[in-house]
Coordinates of C-alpha atoms in Angstrom, one line a residue:
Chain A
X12 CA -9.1 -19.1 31.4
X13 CA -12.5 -18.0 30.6
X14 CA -11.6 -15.7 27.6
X15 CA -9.3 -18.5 26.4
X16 CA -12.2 -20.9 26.5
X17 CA -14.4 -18.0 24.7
X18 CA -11.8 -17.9 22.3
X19 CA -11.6 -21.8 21.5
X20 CA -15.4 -22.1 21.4
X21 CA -15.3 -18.9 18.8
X22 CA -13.1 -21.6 16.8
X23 CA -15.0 -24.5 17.4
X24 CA -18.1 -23.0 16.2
X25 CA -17.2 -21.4 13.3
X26 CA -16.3 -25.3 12.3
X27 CA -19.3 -26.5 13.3
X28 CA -17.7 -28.3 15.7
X29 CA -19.3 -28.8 19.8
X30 CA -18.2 -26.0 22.0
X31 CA -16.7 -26.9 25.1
X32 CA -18.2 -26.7 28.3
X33 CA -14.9 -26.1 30.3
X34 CA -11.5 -26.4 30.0
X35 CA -8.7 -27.1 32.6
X36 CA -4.9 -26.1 32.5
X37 CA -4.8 -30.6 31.6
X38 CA -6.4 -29.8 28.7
X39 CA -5.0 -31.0 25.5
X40 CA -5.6 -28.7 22.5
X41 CA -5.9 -31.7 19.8
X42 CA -7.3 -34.6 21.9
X43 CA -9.6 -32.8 25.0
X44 CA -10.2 -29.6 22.5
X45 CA -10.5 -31.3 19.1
X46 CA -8.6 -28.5 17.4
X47 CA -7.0 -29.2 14.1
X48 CA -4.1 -27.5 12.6
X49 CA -6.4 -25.0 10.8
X50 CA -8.2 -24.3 14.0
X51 CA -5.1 -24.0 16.1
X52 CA -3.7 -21.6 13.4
X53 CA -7.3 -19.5 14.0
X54 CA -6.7 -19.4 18.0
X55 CA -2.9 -17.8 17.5
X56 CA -4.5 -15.0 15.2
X57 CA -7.4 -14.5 17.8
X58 CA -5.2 -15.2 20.9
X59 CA -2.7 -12.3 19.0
X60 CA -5.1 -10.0 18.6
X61 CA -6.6 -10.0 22.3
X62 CA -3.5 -10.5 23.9
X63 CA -0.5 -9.3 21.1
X64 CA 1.3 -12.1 22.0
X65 CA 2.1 -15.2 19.2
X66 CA 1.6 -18.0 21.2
X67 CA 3.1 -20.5 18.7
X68 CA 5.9 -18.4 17.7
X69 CA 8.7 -20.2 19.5
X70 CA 7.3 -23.9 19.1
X71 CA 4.5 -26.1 19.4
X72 CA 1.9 -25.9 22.4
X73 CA 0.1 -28.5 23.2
X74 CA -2.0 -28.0 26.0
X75 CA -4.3 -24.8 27.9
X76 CA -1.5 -24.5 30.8
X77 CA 1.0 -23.7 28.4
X78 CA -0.8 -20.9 26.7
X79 CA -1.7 -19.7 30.0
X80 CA 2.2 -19.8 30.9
X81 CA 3.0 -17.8 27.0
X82 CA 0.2 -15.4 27.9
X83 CA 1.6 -15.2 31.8
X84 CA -2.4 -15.5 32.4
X85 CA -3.9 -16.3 35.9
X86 CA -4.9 -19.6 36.4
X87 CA -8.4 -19.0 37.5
X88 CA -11.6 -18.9 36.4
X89 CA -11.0 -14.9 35.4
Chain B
X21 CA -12.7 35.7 -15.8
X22 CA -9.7 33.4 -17.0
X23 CA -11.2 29.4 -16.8
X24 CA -10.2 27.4 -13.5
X25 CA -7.0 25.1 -14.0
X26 CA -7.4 23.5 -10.8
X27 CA -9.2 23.4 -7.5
X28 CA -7.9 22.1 -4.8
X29 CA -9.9 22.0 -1.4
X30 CA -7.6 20.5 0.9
X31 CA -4.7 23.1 -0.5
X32 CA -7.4 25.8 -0.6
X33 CA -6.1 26.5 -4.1
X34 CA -8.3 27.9 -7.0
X35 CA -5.6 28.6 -9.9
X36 CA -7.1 30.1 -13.2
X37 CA -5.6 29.3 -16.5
X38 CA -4.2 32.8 -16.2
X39 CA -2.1 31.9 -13.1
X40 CA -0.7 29.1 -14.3
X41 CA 0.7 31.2 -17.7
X42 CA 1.6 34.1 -15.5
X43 CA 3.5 31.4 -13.0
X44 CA 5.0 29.4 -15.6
X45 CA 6.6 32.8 -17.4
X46 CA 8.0 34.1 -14.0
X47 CA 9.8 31.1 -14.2
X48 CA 13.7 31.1 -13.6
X49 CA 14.6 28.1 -11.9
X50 CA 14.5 24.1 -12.6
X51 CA 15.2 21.2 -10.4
X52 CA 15.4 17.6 -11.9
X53 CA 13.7 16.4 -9.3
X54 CA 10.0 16.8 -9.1
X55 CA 8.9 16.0 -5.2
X56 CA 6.0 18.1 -3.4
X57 CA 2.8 17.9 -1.4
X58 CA 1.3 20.6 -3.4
X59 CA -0.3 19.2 -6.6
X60 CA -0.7 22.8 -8.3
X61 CA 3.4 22.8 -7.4
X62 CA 3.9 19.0 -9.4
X63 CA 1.7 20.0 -12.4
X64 CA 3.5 23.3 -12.6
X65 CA 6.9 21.0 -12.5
X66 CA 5.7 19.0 -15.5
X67 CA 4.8 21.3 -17.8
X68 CA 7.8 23.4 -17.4
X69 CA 9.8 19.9 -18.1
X70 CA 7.6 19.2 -21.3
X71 CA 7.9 23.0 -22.4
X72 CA 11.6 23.4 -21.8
X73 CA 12.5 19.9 -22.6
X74 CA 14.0 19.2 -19.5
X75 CA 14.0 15.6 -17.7
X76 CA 11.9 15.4 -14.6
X77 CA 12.1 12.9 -12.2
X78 CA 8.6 12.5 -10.3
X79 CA 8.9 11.6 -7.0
X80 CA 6.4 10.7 -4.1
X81 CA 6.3 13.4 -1.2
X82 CA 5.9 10.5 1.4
X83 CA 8.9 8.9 0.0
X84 CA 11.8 8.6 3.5
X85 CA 15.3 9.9 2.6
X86 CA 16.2 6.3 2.9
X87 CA 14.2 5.1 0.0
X88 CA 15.2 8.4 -2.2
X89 CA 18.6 7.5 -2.0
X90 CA 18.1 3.8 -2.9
X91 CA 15.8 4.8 -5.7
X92 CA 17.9 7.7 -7.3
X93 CA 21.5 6.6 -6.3
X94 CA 23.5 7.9 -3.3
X95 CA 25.3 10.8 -4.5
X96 CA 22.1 12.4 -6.3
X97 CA 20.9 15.9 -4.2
X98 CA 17.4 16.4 -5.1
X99 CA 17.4 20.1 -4.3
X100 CA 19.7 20.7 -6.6
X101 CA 18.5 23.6 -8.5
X102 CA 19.3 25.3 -11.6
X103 CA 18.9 28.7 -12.8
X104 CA 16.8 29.0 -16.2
X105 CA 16.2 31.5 -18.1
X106 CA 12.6 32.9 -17.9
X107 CA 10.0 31.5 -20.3
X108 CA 8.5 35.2 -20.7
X109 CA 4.9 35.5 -22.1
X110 CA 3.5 32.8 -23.1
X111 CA -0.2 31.6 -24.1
X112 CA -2.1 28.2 -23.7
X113 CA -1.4 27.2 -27.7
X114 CA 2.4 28.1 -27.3
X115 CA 2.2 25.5 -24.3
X116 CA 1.1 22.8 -26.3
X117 CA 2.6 23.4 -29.5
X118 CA 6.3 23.0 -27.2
X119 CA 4.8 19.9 -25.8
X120 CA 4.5 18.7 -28.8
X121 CA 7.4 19.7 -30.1
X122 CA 9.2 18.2 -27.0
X123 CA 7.2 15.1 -26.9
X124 CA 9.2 12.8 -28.3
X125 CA 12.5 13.8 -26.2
X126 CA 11.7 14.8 -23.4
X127 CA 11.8 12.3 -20.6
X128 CA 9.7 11.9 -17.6
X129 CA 10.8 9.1 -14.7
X130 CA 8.5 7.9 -12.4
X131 CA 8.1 5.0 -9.8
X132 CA 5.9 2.0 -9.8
X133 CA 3.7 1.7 -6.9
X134 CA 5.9 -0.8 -4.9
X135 CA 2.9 -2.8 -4.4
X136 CA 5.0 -5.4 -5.4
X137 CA 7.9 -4.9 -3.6
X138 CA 10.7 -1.6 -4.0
X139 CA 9.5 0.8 -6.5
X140 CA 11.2 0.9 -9.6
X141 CA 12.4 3.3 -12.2
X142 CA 10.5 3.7 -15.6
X143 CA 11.2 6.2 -17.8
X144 CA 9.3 7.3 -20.4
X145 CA 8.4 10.7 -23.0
X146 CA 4.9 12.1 -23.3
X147 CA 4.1 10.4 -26.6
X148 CA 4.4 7.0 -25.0
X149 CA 2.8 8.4 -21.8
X150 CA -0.1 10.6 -23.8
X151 CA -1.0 6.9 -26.6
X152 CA -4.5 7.3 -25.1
X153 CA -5.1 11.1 -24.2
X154 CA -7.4 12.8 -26.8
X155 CA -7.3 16.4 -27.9
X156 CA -10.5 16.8 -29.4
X157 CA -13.2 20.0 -30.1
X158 CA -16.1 17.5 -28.3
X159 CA -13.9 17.4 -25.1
X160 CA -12.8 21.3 -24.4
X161 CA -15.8 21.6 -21.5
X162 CA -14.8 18.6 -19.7
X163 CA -14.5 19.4 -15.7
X164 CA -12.2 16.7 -14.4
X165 CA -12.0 14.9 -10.9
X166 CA -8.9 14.4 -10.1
X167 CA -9.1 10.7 -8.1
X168 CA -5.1 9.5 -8.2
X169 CA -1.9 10.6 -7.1
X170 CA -0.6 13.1 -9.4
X171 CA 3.1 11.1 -9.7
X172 CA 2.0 8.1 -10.5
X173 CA 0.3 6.8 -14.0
X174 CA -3.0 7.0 -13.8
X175 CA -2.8 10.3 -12.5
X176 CA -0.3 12.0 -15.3
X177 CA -2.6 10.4 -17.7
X178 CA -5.6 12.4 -16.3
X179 CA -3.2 15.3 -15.8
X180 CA -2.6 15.5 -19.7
X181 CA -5.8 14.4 -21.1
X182 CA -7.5 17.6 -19.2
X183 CA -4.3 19.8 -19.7
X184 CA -4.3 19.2 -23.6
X185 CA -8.0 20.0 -23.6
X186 CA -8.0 23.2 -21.7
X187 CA -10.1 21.0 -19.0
X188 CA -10.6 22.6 -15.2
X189 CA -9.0 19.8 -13.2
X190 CA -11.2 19.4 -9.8
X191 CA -8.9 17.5 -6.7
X192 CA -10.6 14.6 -5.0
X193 CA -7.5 12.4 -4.2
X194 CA -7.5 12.2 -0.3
X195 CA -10.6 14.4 -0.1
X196 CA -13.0 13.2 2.4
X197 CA -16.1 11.2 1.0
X198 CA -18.9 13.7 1.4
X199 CA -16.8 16.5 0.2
X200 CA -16.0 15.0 -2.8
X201 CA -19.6 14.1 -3.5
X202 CA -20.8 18.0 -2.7
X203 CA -17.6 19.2 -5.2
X204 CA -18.4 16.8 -8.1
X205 CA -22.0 18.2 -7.7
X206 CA -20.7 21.8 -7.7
X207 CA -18.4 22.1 -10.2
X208 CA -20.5 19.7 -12.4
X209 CA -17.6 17.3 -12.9
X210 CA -17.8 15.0 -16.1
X211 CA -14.8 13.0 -16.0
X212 CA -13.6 10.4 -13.5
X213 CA -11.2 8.4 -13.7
X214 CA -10.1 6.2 -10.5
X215 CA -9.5 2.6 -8.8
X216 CA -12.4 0.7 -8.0
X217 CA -11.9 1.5 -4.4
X218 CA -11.8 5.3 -4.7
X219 CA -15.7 4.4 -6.2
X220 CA -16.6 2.0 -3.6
X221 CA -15.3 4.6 -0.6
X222 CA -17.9 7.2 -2.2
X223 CA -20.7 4.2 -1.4
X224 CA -23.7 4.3 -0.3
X225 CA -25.5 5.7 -3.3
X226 CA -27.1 8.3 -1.2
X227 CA -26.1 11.4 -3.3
X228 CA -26.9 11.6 -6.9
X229 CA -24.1 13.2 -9.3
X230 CA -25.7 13.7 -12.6
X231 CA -23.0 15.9 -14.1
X232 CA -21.0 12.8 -14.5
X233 CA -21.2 11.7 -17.9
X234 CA -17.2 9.8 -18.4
X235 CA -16.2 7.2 -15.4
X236 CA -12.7 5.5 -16.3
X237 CA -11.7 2.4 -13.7
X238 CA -8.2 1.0 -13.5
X239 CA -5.4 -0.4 -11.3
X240 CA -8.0 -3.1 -9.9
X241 CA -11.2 -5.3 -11.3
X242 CA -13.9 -3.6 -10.6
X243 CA -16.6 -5.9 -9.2
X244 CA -20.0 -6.4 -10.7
X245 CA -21.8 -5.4 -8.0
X246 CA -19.7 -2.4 -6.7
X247 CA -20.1 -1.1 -10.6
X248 CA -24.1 -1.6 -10.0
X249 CA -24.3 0.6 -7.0
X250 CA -21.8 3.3 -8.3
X251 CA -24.0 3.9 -11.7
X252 CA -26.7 4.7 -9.7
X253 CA -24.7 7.5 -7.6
X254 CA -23.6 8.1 -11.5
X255 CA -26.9 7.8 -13.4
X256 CA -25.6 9.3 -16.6
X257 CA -22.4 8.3 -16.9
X258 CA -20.8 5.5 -19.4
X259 CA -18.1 2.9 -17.6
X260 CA -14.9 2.4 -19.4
X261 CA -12.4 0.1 -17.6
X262 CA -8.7 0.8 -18.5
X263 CA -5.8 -1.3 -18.2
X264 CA -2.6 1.0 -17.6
X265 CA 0.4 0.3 -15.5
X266 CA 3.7 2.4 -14.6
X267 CA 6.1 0.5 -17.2
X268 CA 3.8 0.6 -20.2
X269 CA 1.1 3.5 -19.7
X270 CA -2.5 2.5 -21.4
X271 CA -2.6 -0.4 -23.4
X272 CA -5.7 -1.6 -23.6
X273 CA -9.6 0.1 -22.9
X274 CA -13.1 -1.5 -22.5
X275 CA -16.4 -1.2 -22.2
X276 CA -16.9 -4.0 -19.3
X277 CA -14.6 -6.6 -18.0
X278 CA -13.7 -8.1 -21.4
X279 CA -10.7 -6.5 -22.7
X280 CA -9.4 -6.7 -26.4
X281 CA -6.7 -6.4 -28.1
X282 CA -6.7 -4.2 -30.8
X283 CA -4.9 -5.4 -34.7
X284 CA -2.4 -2.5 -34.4
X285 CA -1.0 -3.9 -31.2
X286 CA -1.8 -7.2 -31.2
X287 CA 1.7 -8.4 -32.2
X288 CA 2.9 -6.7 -29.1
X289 CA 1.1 -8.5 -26.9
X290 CA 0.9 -12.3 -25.9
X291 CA -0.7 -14.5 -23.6
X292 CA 1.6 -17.4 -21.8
X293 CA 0.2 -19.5 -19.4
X294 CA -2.3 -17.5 -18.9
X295 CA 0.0 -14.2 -17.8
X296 CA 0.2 -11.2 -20.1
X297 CA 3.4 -10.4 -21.7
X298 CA 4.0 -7.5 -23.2
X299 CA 6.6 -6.6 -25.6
X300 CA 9.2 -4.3 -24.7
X301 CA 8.8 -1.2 -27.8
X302 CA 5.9 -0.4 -25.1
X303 CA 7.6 -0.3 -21.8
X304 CA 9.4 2.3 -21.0
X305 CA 13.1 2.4 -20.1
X306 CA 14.2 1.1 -16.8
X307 CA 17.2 -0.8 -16.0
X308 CA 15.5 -2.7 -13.1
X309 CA 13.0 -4.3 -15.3
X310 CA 13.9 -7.9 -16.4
X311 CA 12.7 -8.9 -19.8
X312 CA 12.2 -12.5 -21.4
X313 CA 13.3 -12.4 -24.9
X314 CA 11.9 -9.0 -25.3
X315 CA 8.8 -9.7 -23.4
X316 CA 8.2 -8.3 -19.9
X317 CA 5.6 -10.4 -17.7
X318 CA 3.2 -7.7 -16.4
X319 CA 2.1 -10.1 -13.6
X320 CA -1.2 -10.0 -14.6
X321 CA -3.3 -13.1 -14.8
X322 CA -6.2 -13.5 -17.6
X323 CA -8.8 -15.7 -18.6
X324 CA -9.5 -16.0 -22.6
X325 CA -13.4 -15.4 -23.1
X326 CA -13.4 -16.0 -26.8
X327 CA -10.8 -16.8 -29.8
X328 CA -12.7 -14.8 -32.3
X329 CA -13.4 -12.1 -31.4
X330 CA -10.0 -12.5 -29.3
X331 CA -11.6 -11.3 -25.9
X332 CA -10.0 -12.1 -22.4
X333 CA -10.7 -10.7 -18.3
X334 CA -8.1 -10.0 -16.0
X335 CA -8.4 -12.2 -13.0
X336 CA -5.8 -11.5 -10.6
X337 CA -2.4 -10.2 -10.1
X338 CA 0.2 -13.3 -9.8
X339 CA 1.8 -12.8 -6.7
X340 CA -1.6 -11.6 -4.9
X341 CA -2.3 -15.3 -4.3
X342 CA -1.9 -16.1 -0.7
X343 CA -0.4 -19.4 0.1
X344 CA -2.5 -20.8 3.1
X345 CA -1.2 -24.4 4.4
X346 CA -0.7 -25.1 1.0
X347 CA -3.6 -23.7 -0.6
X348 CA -3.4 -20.9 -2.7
X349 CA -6.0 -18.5 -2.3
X350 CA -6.8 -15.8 -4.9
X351 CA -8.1 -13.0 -2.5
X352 CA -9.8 -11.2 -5.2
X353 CA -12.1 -13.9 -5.5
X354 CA -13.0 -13.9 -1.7
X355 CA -13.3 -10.3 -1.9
X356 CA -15.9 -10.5 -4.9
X357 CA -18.4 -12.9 -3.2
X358 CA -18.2 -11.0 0.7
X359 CA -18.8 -7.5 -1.1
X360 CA -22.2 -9.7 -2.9
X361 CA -23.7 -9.4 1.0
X362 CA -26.2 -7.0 1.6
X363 CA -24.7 -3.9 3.7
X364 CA -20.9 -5.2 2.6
X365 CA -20.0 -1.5 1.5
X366 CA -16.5 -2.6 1.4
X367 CA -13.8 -5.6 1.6
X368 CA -10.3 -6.3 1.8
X369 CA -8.8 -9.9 2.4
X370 CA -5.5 -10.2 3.1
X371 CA -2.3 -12.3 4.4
X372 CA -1.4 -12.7 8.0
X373 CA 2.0 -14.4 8.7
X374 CA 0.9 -17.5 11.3
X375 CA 3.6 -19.8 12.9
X376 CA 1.4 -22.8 11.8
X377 CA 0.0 -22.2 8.4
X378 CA 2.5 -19.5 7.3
X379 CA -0.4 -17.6 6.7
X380 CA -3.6 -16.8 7.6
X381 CA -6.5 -15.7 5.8
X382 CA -8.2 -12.4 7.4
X383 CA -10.1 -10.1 6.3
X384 CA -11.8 -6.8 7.2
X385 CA -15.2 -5.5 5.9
X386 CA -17.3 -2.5 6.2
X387 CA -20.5 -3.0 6.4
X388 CA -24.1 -1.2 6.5
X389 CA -25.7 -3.8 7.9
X390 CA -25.8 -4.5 11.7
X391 CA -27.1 -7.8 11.3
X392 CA -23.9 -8.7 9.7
X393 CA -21.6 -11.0 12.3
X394 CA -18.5 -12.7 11.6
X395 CA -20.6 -16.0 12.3
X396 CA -23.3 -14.6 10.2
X397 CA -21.0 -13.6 7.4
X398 CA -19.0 -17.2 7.9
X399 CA -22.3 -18.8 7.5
X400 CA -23.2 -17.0 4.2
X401 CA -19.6 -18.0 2.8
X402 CA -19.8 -21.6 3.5
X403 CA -22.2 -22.1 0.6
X404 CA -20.4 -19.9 -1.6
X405 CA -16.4 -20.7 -1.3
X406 CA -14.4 -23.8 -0.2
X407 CA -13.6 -23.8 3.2
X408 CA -9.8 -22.8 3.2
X409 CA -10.9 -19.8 1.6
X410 CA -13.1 -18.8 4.2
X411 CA -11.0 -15.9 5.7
X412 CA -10.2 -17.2 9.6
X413 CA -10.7 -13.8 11.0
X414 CA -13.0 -11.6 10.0
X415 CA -13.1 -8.1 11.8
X416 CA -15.3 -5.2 11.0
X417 CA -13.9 -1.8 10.6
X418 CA -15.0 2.1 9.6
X419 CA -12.7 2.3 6.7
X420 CA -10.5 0.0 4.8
X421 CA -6.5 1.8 3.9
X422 CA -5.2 1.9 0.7
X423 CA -2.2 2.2 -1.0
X424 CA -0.4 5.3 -2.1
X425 CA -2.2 4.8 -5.6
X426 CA -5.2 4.6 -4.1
X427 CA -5.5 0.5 -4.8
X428 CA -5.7 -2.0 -1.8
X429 CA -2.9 -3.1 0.4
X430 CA -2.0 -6.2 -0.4
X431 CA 0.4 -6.6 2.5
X432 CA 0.2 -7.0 6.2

């Protein structure tokens, strides 16, 4: 969870945008993260290369929980 | 001592004109097909094809069996080999009167690069290969470095312009940078001729080769700034850019980065929304190139500078524009401002596939400069390009690869 919220706030800040304090598996990527298509598009590229998995590859995600479930991540803080 | 032919470091090969006369008379076998990782073996290959009149089909040493037999045909056995009679004793003028006497005839295939999808089959004769090679009294002590590989274009062009002229040809294609740099110095090369990236992988301008007198660019634009930093590694040497590609040879030469067309070709060339065409008396013969009422679209997208004189810059290759989301990005462009940062030693932006946007912008950059972050390099772009051609991910590397002709990879 906490590389994944590293991750986002890479995005976030590259788009001027406010990073994000925390994030929970609730967390919607549009609405609670305020990621936009482009951004979302960033976060595959970045989530591939850490992780070498295409989280977006078989359909749309939509919140944290489910790319925790793609990347088959612990739920923690780790 | 007989003069050097050709030095090759990583081969450890110095071949003296002698050699290559006393190799080329032992002579008593030919194969069609021309495929090797020895250089010294390739240009020995061509000039028996040019002196014996014999076709030779120049093929990469990297190509897989696959792609041989989807570029030659199925039932074609590239070892095939033929007994010859041997050439007996011969001497450098008897070479090139036979070329000559064999140039019109005698036929030489070769690939395109395939940086534009499967290579494909030109032929061609050394008159239409050799329309810009000189033979000429001023040019006998050129020392060449040998920058591209010797199947390809570019490199048979160098090949004959140094072979005609008696000229030691020096290897540096795949030669590691610092090598190079101590072999221009030691032979006192004078010629050059290579893709803007071959220069910008000899950057930083930290050793000084002022043998070099002749630097030739083609295959890509060479960039203002790269050109800058390479004349002062090159402080006596005059820049010409050339425009040459695999189905037409040289057409056109400049000084800079405006290009014009010359009145005895002029009517063999035209301009249509703004791609070049070129007619097809220069292209050589190839049955998987499709032309348009005569015309073959190089691909190559220009911009007029002025009517009169007729002047015009290349700009980008057609299909190199990326489509991001809907935007099309010209990665050339990107490229051009990122290498304008200090300690930006190198660029190269390309296409990622991306389930959203169908593709992503990336790029990777070598740089000189530690201070140099993604988020400080992201900053310096925001004033300079709009922002879906701000590369999303931006990842620094030691070395950027390149293609088998030495030109960027387009593809990811």
């Amino acid at each position: 969870m906490k590389k994944i919220l590293e991750l986002i706030n890479i995005v976030l800040e590259n788009r001027d945008k406010v990073k994000l304090e925390e994030i929970s598996e609730s967390s919607d990527l549009r609405t609670d993260c305020g990621l936009d298509s482009l951004d979302l598009a960033e976060l595959t590229v970045r989530i591939e290369a850490e992780y070498d998995i295409d989280i977006f590859e078989e359909g749309v995600i939509t919140t944290i929980g489910e790319i925790l479930n793609k990347l088959d991540l612990e739920k923690t803080d780790e | 001592m007989s003069k050097t032919f050709y030095y090759d470091n990583i081969e450890g090969k110095n071949i003296s004109y002698n050699k290559l006369l006393n190799d080329l008379s032992n002579t008593n076998s030919y194969s069609t097909y021309c495929r090797s990782n020895s250089y010294y073996s390739i240009f020995k290959h061509i000039i028996l094809s040019l002196i014996t009149g014999k076709e030779i089909i120049l093929l990469d040493n990297d190509f897989s069996q696959e792609e041989i037999h989807k570029l030659i045909g199925y039932n074609k056995n590239i070892f095939d080999i033929k007994s010859i009679d041997p050439i007996g004793q011969i001497n450098f003028n008897d070479i090139i009167d036979k070329i000559k006497l064999n140039g019109a005839t005698c036929k030489l295939t070769l690939f395109t690069s395939g940086t534009t999808g499967m290579p494909k089959k030109i032929s061609h004769n050394f008159d239409s290969l050799s329309r810009f090679v000189k033979k000429e009294e001023s040019r006998k002590n050129d020392i060449w470095g040998f920058a591209y590989n010797p199947t390809h274009m570019a490199g048979l062009q160098v090949f004959f312009q140094a072979l005609l002229n008696q000229n030691t040809i020096v290897r540096l294609f795949g030669v590691e940078r610092v090598t190079s740099l101590n072999l221009i110095n030691e032979f006192k090369i004078t010629n050059i001729s290579a893709t803007p990236t071959f220069y910008r992988l000899l950057l930083p301008a930290d050793h000084i080769c002022n043998s070099v007198r002749n630097l030739t660019s083609g295959g890509e634009k060479f960039d203002f700034r790269t050109l800058k930093k390479v004349k002062q590694m090159f402080p006596k040497c005059r820049v010409r850019n050339v425009y040459a590609s695999t189905e037409a040879g040289t057409i056109f030469a400049s000084e800079g980065e405006e290009f014009t067309i010359k009145s005895d070709t002029s009517h063999l060339i035209k301009i249509i929304e703004d791609e070049l065409y070129i007619h097809e008396s220069l292209i050589g013969e190839s049955e998987s190139l499709v032309t348009v009422d005569g015309w073959y679209p190089t691909g190559d997208m220009i911009s007029v500078v002025s009517e009169n004189p007729y002047l015009f810059r290349f700009i980008s290759r057609k299909n190199e524009s990326i489509n991001s989301g809907g935007y099309k990005i010209n990665p050339s462009e990107v490229e051009d401002i990122i290498r304008s940062f200090d300690g930006v030693i190198d660029v190269y932006v390309f296409a990622k596939k991306n389930s959203i946007l169908g593709n992503i912008i990336c790029c990777q950059v070598v740089s000189s400069n530690k201070f140099l972050t993604e988020k400080r390099l992201r900053l310096l772009l925001k004033d300079k390009l709009q922002e879906f051609k701000i590369p999303r991910l931006i990842t620094f590397v030691k070395s950027i690869k390149t293609s088998r002709t030495g030109k960027l990879l387009r593809k990811n």
